[in-house]
mmCIF file of C-alpha atoms in Angstrom:
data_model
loop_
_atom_site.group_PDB
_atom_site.id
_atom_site.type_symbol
_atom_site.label_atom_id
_atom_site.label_comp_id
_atom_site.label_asym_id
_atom_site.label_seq_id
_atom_site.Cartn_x
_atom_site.Cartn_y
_atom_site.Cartn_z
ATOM 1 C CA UNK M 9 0.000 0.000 0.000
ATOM 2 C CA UNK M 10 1.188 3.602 -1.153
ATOM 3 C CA UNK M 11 2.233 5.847 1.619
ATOM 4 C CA UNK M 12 2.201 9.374 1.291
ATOM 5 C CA UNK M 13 0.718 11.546 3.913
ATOM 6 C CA UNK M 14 2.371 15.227 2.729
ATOM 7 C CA UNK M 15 -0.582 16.813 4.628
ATOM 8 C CA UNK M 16 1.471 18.268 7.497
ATOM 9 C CA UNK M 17 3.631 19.994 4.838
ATOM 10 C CA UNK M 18 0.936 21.220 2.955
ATOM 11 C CA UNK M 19 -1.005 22.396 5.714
ATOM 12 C CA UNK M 20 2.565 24.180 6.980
ATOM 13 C CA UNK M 21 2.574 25.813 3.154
ATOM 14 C CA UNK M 22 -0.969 27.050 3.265
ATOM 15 C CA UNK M 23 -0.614 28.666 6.974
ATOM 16 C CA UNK M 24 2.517 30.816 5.176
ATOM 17 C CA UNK M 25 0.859 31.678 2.164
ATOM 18 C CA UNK M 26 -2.195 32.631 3.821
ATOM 19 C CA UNK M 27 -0.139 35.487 5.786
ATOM 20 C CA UNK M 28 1.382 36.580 2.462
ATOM 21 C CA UNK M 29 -1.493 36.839 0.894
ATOM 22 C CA UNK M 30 -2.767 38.807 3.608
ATOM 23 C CA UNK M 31 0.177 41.025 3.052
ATOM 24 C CA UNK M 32 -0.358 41.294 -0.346
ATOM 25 C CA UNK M 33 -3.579 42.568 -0.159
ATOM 26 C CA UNK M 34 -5.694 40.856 -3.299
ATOM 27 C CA UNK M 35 -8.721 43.187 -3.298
ATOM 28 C CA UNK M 36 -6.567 46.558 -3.679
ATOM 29 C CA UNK M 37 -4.504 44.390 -6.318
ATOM 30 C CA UNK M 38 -7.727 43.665 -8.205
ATOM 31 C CA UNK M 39 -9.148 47.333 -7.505
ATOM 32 C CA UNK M 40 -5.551 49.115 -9.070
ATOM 33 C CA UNK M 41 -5.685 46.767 -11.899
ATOM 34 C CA UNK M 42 -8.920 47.930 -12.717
ATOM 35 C CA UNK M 43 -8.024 51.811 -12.663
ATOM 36 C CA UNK M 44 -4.973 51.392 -14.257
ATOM 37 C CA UNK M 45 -6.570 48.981 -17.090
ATOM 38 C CA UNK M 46 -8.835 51.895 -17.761
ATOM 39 C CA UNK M 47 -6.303 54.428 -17.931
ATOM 40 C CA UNK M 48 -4.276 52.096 -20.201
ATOM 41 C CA UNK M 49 -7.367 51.851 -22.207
ATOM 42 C CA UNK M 50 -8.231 55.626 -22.689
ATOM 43 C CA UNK M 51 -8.323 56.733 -26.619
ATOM 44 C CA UNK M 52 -5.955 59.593 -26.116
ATOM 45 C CA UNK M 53 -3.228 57.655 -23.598
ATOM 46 C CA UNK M 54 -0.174 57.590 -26.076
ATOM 47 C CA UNK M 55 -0.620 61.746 -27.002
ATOM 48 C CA UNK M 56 1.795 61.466 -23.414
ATOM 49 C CA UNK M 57 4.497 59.254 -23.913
ATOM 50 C CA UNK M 58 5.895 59.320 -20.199
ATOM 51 C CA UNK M 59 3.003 59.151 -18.604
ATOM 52 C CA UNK M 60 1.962 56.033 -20.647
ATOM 53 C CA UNK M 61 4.628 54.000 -20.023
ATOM 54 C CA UNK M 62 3.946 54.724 -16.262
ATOM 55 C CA UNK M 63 0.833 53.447 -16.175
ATOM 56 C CA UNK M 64 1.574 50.180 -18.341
ATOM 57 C CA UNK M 65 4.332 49.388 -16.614
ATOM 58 C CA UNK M 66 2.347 49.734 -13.264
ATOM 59 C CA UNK M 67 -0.623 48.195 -15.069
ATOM 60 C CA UNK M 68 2.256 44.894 -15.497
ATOM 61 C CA UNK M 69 3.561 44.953 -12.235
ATOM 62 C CA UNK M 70 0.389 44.618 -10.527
ATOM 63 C CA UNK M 71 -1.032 42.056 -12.983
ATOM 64 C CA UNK M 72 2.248 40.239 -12.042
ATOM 65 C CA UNK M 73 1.758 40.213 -8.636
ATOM 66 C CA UNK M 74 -1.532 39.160 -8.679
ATOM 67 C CA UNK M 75 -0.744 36.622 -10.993
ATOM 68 C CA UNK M 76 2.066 34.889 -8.905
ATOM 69 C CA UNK M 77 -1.006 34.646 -5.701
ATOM 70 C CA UNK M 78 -3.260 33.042 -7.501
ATOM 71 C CA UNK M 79 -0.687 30.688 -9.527
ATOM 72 C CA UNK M 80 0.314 29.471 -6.036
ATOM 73 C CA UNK M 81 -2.800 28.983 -4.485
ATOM 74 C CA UNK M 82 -3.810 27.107 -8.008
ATOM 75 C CA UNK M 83 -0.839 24.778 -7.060
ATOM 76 C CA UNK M 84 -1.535 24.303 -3.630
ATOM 77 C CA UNK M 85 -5.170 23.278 -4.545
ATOM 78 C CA UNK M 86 -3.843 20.706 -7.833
ATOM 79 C CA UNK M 87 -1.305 19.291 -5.394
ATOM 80 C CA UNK M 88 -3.885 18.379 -2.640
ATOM 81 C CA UNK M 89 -5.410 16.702 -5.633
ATOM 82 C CA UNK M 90 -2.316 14.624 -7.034
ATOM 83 C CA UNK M 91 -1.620 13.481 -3.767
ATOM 84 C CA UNK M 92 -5.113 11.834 -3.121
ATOM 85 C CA UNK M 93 -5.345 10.765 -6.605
ATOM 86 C CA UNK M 94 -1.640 9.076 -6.169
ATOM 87 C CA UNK M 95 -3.026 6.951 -2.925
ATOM 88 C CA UNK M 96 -5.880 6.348 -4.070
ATOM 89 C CA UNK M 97 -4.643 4.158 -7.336
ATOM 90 C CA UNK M 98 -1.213 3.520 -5.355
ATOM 91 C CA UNK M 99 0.766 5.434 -8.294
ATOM 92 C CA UNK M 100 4.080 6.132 -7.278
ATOM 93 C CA UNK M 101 4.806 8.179 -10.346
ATOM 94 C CA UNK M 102 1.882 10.578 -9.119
ATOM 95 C CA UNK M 103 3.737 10.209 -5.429
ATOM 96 C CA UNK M 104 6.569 10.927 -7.048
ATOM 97 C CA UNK M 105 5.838 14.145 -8.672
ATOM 98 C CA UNK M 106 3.592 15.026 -5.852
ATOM 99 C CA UNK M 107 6.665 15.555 -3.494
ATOM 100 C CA UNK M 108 9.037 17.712 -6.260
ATOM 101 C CA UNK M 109 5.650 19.880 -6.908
ATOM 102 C CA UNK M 110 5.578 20.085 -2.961
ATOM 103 C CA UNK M 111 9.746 20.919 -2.929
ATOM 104 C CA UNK M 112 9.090 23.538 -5.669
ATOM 105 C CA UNK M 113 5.974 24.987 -4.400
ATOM 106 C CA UNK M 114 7.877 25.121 -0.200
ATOM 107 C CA UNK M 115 10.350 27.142 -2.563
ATOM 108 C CA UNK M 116 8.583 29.030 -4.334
ATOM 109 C CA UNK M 117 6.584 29.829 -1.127
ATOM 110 C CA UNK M 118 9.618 30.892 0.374
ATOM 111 C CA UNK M 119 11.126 33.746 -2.097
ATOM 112 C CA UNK M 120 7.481 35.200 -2.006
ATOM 113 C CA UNK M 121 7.394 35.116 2.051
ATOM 114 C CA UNK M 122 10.911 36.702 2.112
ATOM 115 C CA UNK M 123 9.402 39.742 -0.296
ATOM 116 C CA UNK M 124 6.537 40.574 2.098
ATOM 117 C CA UNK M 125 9.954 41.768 4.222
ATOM 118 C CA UNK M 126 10.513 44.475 1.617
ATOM 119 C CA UNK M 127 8.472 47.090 2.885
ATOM 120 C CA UNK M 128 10.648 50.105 2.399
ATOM 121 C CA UNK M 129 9.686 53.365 0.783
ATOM 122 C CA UNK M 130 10.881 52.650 -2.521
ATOM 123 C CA UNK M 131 11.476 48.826 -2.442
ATOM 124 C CA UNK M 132 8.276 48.058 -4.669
ATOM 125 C CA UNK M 133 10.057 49.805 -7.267
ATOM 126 C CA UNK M 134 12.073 48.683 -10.388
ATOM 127 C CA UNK M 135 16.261 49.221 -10.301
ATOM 128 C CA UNK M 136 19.010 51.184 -11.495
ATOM 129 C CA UNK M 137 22.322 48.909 -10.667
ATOM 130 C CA UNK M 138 26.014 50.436 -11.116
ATOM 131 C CA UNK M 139 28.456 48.426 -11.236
ATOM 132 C CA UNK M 140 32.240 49.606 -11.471
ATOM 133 C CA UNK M 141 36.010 48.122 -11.057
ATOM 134 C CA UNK M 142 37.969 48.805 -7.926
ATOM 135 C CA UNK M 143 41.326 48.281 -7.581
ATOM 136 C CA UNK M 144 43.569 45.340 -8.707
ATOM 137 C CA UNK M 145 43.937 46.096 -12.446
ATOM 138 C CA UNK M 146 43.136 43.987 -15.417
ATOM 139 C CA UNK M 147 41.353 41.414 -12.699
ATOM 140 C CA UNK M 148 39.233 44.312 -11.147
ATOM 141 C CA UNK M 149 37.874 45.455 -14.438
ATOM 142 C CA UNK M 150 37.565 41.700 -15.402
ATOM 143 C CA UNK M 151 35.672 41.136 -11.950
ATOM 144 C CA UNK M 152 33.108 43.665 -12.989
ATOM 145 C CA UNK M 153 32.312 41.783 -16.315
ATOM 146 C CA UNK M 154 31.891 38.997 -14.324
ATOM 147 C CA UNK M 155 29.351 40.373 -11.549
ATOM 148 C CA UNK M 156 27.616 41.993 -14.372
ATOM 149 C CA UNK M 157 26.631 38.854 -16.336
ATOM 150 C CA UNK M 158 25.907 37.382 -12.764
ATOM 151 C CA UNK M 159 23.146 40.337 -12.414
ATOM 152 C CA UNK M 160 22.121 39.810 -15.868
ATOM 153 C CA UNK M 161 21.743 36.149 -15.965
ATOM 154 C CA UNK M 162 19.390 36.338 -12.291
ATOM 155 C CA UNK M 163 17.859 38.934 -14.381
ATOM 156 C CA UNK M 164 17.194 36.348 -17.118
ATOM 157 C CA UNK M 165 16.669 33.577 -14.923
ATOM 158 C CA UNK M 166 13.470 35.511 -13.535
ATOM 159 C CA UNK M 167 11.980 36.585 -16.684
ATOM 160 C CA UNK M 168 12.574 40.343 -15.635
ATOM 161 C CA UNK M 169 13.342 43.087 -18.471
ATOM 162 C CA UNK M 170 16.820 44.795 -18.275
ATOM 163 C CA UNK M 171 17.936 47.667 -20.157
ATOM 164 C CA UNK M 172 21.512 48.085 -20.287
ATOM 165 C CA UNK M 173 22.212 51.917 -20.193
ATOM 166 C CA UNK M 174 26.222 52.599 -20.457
ATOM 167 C CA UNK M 175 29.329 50.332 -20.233
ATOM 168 C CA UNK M 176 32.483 51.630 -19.684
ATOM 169 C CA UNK M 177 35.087 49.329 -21.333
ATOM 170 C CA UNK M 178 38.595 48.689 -20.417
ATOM 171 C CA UNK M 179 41.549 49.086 -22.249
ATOM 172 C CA UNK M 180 42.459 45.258 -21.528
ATOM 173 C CA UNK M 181 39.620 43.135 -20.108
ATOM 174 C CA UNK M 182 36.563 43.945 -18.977
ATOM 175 C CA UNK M 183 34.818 46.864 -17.945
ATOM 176 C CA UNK M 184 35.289 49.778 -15.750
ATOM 177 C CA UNK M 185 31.906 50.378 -15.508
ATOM 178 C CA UNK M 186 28.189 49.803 -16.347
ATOM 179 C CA UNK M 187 24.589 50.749 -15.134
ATOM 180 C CA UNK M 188 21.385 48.883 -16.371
ATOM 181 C CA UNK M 189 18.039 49.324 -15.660
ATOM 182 C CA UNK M 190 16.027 45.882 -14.004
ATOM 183 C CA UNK M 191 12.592 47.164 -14.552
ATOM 184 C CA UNK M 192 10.338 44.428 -12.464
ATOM 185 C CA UNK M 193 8.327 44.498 -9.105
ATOM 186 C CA UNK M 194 10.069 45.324 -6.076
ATOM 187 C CA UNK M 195 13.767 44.784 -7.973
ATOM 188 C CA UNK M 196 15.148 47.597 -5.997
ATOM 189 C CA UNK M 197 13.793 46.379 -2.510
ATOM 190 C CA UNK M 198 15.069 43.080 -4.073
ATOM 191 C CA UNK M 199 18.706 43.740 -5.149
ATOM 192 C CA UNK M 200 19.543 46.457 -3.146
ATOM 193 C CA UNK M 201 21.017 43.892 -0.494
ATOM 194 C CA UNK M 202 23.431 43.459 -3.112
ATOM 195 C CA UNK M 203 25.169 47.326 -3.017
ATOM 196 C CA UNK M 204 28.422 47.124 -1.594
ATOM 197 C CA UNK M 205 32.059 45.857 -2.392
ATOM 198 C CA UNK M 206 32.155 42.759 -3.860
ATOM 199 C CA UNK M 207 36.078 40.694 -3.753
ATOM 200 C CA UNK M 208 37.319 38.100 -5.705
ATOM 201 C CA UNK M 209 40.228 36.241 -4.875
ATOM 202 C CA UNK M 210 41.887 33.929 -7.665
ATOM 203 C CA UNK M 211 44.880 33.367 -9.682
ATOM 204 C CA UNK M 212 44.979 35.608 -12.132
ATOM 205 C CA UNK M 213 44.996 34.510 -15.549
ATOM 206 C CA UNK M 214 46.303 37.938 -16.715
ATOM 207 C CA UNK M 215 49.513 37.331 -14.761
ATOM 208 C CA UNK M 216 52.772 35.439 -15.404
ATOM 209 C CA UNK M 217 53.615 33.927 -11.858
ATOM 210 C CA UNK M 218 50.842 32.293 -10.918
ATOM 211 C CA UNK M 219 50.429 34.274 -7.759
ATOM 212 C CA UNK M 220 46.414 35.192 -5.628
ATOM 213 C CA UNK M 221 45.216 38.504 -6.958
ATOM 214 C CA UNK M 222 43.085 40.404 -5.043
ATOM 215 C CA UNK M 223 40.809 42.330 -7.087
ATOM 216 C CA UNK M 224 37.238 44.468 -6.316
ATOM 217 C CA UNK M 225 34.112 45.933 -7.556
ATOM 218 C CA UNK M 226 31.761 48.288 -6.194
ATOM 219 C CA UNK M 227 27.580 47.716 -7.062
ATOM 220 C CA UNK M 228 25.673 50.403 -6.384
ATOM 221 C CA UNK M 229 21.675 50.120 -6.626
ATOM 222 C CA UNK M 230 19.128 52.626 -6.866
ATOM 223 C CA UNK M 231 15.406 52.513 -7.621
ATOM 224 C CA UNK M 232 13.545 54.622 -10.050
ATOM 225 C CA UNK M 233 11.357 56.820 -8.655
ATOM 226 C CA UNK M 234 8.914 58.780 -10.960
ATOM 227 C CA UNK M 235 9.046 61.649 -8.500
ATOM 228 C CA UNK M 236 13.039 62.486 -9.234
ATOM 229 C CA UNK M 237 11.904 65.202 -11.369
ATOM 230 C CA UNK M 238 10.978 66.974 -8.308
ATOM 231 C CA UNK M 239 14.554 68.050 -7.592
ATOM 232 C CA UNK M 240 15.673 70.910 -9.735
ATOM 233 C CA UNK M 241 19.129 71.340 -11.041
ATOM 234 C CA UNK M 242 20.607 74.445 -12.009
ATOM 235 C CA UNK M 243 22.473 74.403 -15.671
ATOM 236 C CA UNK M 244 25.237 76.219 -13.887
ATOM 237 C CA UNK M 245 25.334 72.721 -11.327
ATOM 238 C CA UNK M 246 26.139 70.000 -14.268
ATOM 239 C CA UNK M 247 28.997 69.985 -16.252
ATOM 240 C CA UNK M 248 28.056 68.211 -19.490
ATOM 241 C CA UNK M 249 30.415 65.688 -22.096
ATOM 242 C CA UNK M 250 29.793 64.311 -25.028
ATOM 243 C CA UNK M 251 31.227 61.498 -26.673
ATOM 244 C CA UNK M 252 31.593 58.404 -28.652
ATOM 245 C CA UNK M 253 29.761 55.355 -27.512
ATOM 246 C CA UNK M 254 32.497 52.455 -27.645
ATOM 247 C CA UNK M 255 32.614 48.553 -27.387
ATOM 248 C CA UNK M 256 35.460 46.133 -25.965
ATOM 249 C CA UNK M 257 38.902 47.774 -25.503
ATOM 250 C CA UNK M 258 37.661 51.505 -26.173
ATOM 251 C CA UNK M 259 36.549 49.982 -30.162
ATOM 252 C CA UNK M 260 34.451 53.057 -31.329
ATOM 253 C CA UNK M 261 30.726 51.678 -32.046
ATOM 254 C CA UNK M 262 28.909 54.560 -32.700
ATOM 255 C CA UNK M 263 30.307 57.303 -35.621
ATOM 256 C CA UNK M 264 28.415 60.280 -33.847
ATOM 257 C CA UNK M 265 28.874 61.783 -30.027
ATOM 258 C CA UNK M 266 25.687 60.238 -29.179
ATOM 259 C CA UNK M 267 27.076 59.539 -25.433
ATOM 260 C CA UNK M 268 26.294 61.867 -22.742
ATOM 261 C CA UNK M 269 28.392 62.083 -19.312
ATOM 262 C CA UNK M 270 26.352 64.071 -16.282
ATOM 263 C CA UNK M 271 28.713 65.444 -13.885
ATOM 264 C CA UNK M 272 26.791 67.236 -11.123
ATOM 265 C CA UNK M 273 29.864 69.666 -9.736
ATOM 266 C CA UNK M 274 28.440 70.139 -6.251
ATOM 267 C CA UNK M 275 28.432 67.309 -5.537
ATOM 268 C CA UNK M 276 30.748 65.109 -7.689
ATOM 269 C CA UNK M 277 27.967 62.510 -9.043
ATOM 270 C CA UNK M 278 28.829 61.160 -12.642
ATOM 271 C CA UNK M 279 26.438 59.778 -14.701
ATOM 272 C CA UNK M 280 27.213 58.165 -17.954
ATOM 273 C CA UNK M 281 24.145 57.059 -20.564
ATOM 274 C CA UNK M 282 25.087 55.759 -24.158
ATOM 275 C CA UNK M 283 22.381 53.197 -24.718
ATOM 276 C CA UNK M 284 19.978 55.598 -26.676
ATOM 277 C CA UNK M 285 20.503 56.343 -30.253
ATOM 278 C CA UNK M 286 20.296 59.901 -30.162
ATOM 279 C CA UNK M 287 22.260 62.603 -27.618
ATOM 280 C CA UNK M 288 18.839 64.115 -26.532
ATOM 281 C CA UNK M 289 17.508 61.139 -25.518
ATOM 282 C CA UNK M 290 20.915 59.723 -23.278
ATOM 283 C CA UNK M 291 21.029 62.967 -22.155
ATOM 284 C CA UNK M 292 17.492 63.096 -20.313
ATOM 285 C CA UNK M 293 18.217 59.539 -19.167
ATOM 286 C CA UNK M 294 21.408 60.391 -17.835
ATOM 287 C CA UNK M 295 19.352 63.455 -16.087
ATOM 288 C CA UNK M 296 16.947 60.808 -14.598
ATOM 289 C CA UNK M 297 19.653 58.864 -13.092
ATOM 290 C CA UNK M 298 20.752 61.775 -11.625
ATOM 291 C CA UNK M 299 17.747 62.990 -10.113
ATOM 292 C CA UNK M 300 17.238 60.071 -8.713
ATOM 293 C CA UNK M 301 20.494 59.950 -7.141
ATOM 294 C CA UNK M 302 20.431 63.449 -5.894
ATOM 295 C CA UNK M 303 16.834 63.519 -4.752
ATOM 296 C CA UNK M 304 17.901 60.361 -2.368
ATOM 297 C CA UNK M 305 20.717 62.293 -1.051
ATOM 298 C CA UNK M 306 18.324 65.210 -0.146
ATOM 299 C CA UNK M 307 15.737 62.704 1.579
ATOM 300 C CA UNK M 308 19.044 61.235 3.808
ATOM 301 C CA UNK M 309 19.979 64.532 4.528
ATOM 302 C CA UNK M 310 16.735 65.370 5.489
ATOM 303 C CA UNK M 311 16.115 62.859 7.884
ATOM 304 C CA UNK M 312 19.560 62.664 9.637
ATOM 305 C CA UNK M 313 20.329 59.336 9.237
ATOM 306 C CA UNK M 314 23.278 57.441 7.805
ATOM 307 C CA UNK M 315 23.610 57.209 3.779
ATOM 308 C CA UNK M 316 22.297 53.585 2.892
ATOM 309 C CA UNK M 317 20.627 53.634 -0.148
ATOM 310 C CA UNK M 318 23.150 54.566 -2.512
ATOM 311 C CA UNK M 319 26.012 54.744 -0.242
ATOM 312 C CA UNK M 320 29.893 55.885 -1.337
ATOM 313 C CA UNK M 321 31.638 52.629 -2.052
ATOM 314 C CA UNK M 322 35.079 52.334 -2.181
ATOM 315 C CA UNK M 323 35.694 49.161 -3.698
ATOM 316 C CA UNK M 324 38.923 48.018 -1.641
ATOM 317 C CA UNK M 325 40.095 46.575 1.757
ATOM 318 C CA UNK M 326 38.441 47.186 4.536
ATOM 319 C CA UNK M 327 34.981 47.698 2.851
ATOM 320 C CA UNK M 328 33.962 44.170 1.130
ATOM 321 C CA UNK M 329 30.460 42.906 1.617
ATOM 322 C CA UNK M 330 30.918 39.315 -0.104
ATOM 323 C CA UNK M 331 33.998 37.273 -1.031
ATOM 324 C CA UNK M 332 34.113 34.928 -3.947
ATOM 325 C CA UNK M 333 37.091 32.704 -3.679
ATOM 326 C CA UNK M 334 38.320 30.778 -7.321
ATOM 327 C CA UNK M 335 41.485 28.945 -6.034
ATOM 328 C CA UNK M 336 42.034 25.905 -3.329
ATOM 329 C CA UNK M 337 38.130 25.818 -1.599
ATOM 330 C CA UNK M 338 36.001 27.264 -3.585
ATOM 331 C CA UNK M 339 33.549 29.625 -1.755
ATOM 332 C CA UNK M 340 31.177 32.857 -2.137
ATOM 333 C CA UNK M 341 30.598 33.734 0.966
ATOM 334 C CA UNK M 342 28.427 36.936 2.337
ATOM 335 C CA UNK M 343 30.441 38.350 5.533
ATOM 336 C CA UNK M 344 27.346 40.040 6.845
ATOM 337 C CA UNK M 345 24.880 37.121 7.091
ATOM 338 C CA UNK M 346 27.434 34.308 7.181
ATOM 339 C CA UNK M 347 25.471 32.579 3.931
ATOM 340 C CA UNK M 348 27.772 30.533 1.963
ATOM 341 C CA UNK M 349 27.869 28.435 -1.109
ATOM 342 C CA UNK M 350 30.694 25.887 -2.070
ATOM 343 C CA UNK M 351 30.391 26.146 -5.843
ATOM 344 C CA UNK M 352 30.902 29.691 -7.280
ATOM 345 C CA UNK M 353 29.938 28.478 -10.831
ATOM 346 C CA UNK M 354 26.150 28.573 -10.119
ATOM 347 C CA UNK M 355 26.428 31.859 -8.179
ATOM 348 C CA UNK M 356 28.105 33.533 -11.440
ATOM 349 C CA UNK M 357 25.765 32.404 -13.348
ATOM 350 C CA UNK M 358 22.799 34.144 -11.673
ATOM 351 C CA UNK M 359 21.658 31.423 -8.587
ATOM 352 C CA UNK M 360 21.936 34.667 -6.160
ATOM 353 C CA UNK M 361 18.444 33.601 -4.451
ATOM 354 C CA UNK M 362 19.684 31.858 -1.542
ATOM 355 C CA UNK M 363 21.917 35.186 -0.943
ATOM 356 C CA UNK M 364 19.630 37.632 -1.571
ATOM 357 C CA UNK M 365 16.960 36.305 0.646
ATOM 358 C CA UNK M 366 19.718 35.813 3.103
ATOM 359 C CA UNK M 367 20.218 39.619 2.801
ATOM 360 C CA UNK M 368 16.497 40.816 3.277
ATOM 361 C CA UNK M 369 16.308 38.841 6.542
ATOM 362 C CA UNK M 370 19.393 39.908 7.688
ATOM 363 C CA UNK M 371 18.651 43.158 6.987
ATOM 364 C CA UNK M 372 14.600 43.121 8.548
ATOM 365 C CA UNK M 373 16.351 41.955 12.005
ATOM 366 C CA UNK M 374 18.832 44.987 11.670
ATOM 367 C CA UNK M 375 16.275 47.484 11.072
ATOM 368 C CA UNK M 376 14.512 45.618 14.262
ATOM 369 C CA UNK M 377 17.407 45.977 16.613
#
């Protein structure tokens, strides 16, 4: 006789969901989708091209979120299901599958429990990430590629939309720099657990002797945040470049200065945009960037408390937020909440879940303290 009595789990997965869906808060989900589906629907929406991507992009993010609650609580009804239908004709390939669908769905459960914790100002909002080399040379500009196709590929892995803005190549390998846009529910809230120094310790394949190189990277995240047009900048405040947009090892790409470089003088903020086809339109995405950026900096201010949103990085000793070790044990290892992971492959390839959930609740009980 077939034994498979998952109810305990299941009930233990329906008790967590229930408080997340709680959280969630499915009738004002259902009531905003509404609104904005008739706003998205008006004859005359388009005539403002700004304000219509805001609403269809808030029209997808809450059909998205509403979506993934009832998905789940579709599972958790079709797995109750399987499992009597497995006992019931003694089908082990129905048990079978009943306890990976219960695996997936404890999971799945899981990341969605660990996002009800993201209830910052601006976490619900989609991200701006920086990423730029720090020091150790060819390997620190090389390190940078690398955490960028890590942030890309999680990125990919999720079905989110990115929109690479500017990359700064090196002259050897790498980059020195490159922001991108993750444009998805709650990616800042998400990946800002993820701004900090970042150190890789290997041996260097640009080097002769074989020796450990040191080498670091700086991410810096940022949300977008419609109401950065709010702070005003004086002309006389930005100094303003314009340039070539350029591939791998400075290779010129682009035969017009279509590139646009931001740099707000009081305050020594750079923003570079080269993405765009045209100079107009890098230049007023370079301006949102730096609204953004600025209009955070005025809200710290404001309220007297330490810089953590987009915080100065220095990419270097003393600083590091997460070591990823390539030589003798292999390790990636997050020195604030102690998570660790024995295969770096998966991690560079985008499997950053386990650490970034890590990060949230080691975050929630700081904020707590």
């Amino acid at each position: 006789m077939l034994e498979l009595d998952l109810s305990t789990d299941i009930h233990a997965l329906r008790s967590t969901f229930a408080e997340i869906k709680a959280v969630a808060d499915v009738p004002a989900l259902q009531a905003d989708i509404q609104r904005l589906s008739a706003e998205a629907g008006a004859p005359d929406l388009w005539d403002d091209v700004e304000k219509a991507q805001k609403v269809t992009s808030a029209l997808s993010h809450r059909q998205a979120d509403l979506k993934r609650v009832t998905e789940i609580e579709q599972r958790l009804d079709d797995l109750e299901v399987l499992v009597e239908l497995a006992v019931e004709l003694e089908d082990e390939d129905s048990a079978a599958e009943a306890r990976r669908e219960l695996a997936d769905l404890d999971e799945t459960i899981g990341q969605l429990e660990v996002q009800t914790l993201l209830d910052g100002e601006y976490d619900d909002r989609a991200a701006v990430v920086t990423i730029r080399s720090g020091a150790g040379g060819d390997d620190a500009t090389d390190f940078a590629e690398m955490l960028m196709r890590m942030y890309l590929r999680w990125a990919e892995r999720h079905k989110y939309p990115v929109k690479v803005m500017d990359t700064s190549y090196a002259e050897g390998a790498g980059i020195k720099s490159a922001t991108f846009e993750i444009d998805a529910p709650y990616a800042y809230g998400t990946l800002s657990v993820e701004a900090g120094t970042h150190r890789l310790a290997r041996i260097s394949p640009f080097g002769s002797a074989d020796k450990r190189q040191t080498s670091f990277a700086a991410v810096e995240v940022i949300p977008v945040m419609e109401e950065a047009v709010e702070v005003e900048i004086p002309e006389t405040d930005i100094r303003v470049d314009v340039f070539r947009s350029s591939g791998p090892g400075g290779q010129s790409v682009n035969t017009t200065d279509s590139a646009v470089r931001l740099t707000h003088i009081p305050t020594g903020i750079v923003v570079s945009m080269q993405n765009e086809k045209s100079q107009i339109q890098n230049r007023a995405a370079a301006m949102r960037v730096l609204q953004t950026r600025l209009l955070l900096l005025k809200r710290e201010e404001e309220a007297a408390k330490k810089k953590e949103l987009a915080g100065t990085i220095t990419a270097s000793w003393g600083d590091q937020m997460r070591s990823y070790f390539l030589y003798g044990q292999q390790l990636v290892k997050d020195l604030r909440t102690g998570y660790e992971v024995g295969n770096p492959a998966p991690v560079f390839d985008g499997d950053l879940d386990g650490f970034i959930a890590a990060g949230i609740r080691w975050r929630k009980r700081k904020d707590d303290d």
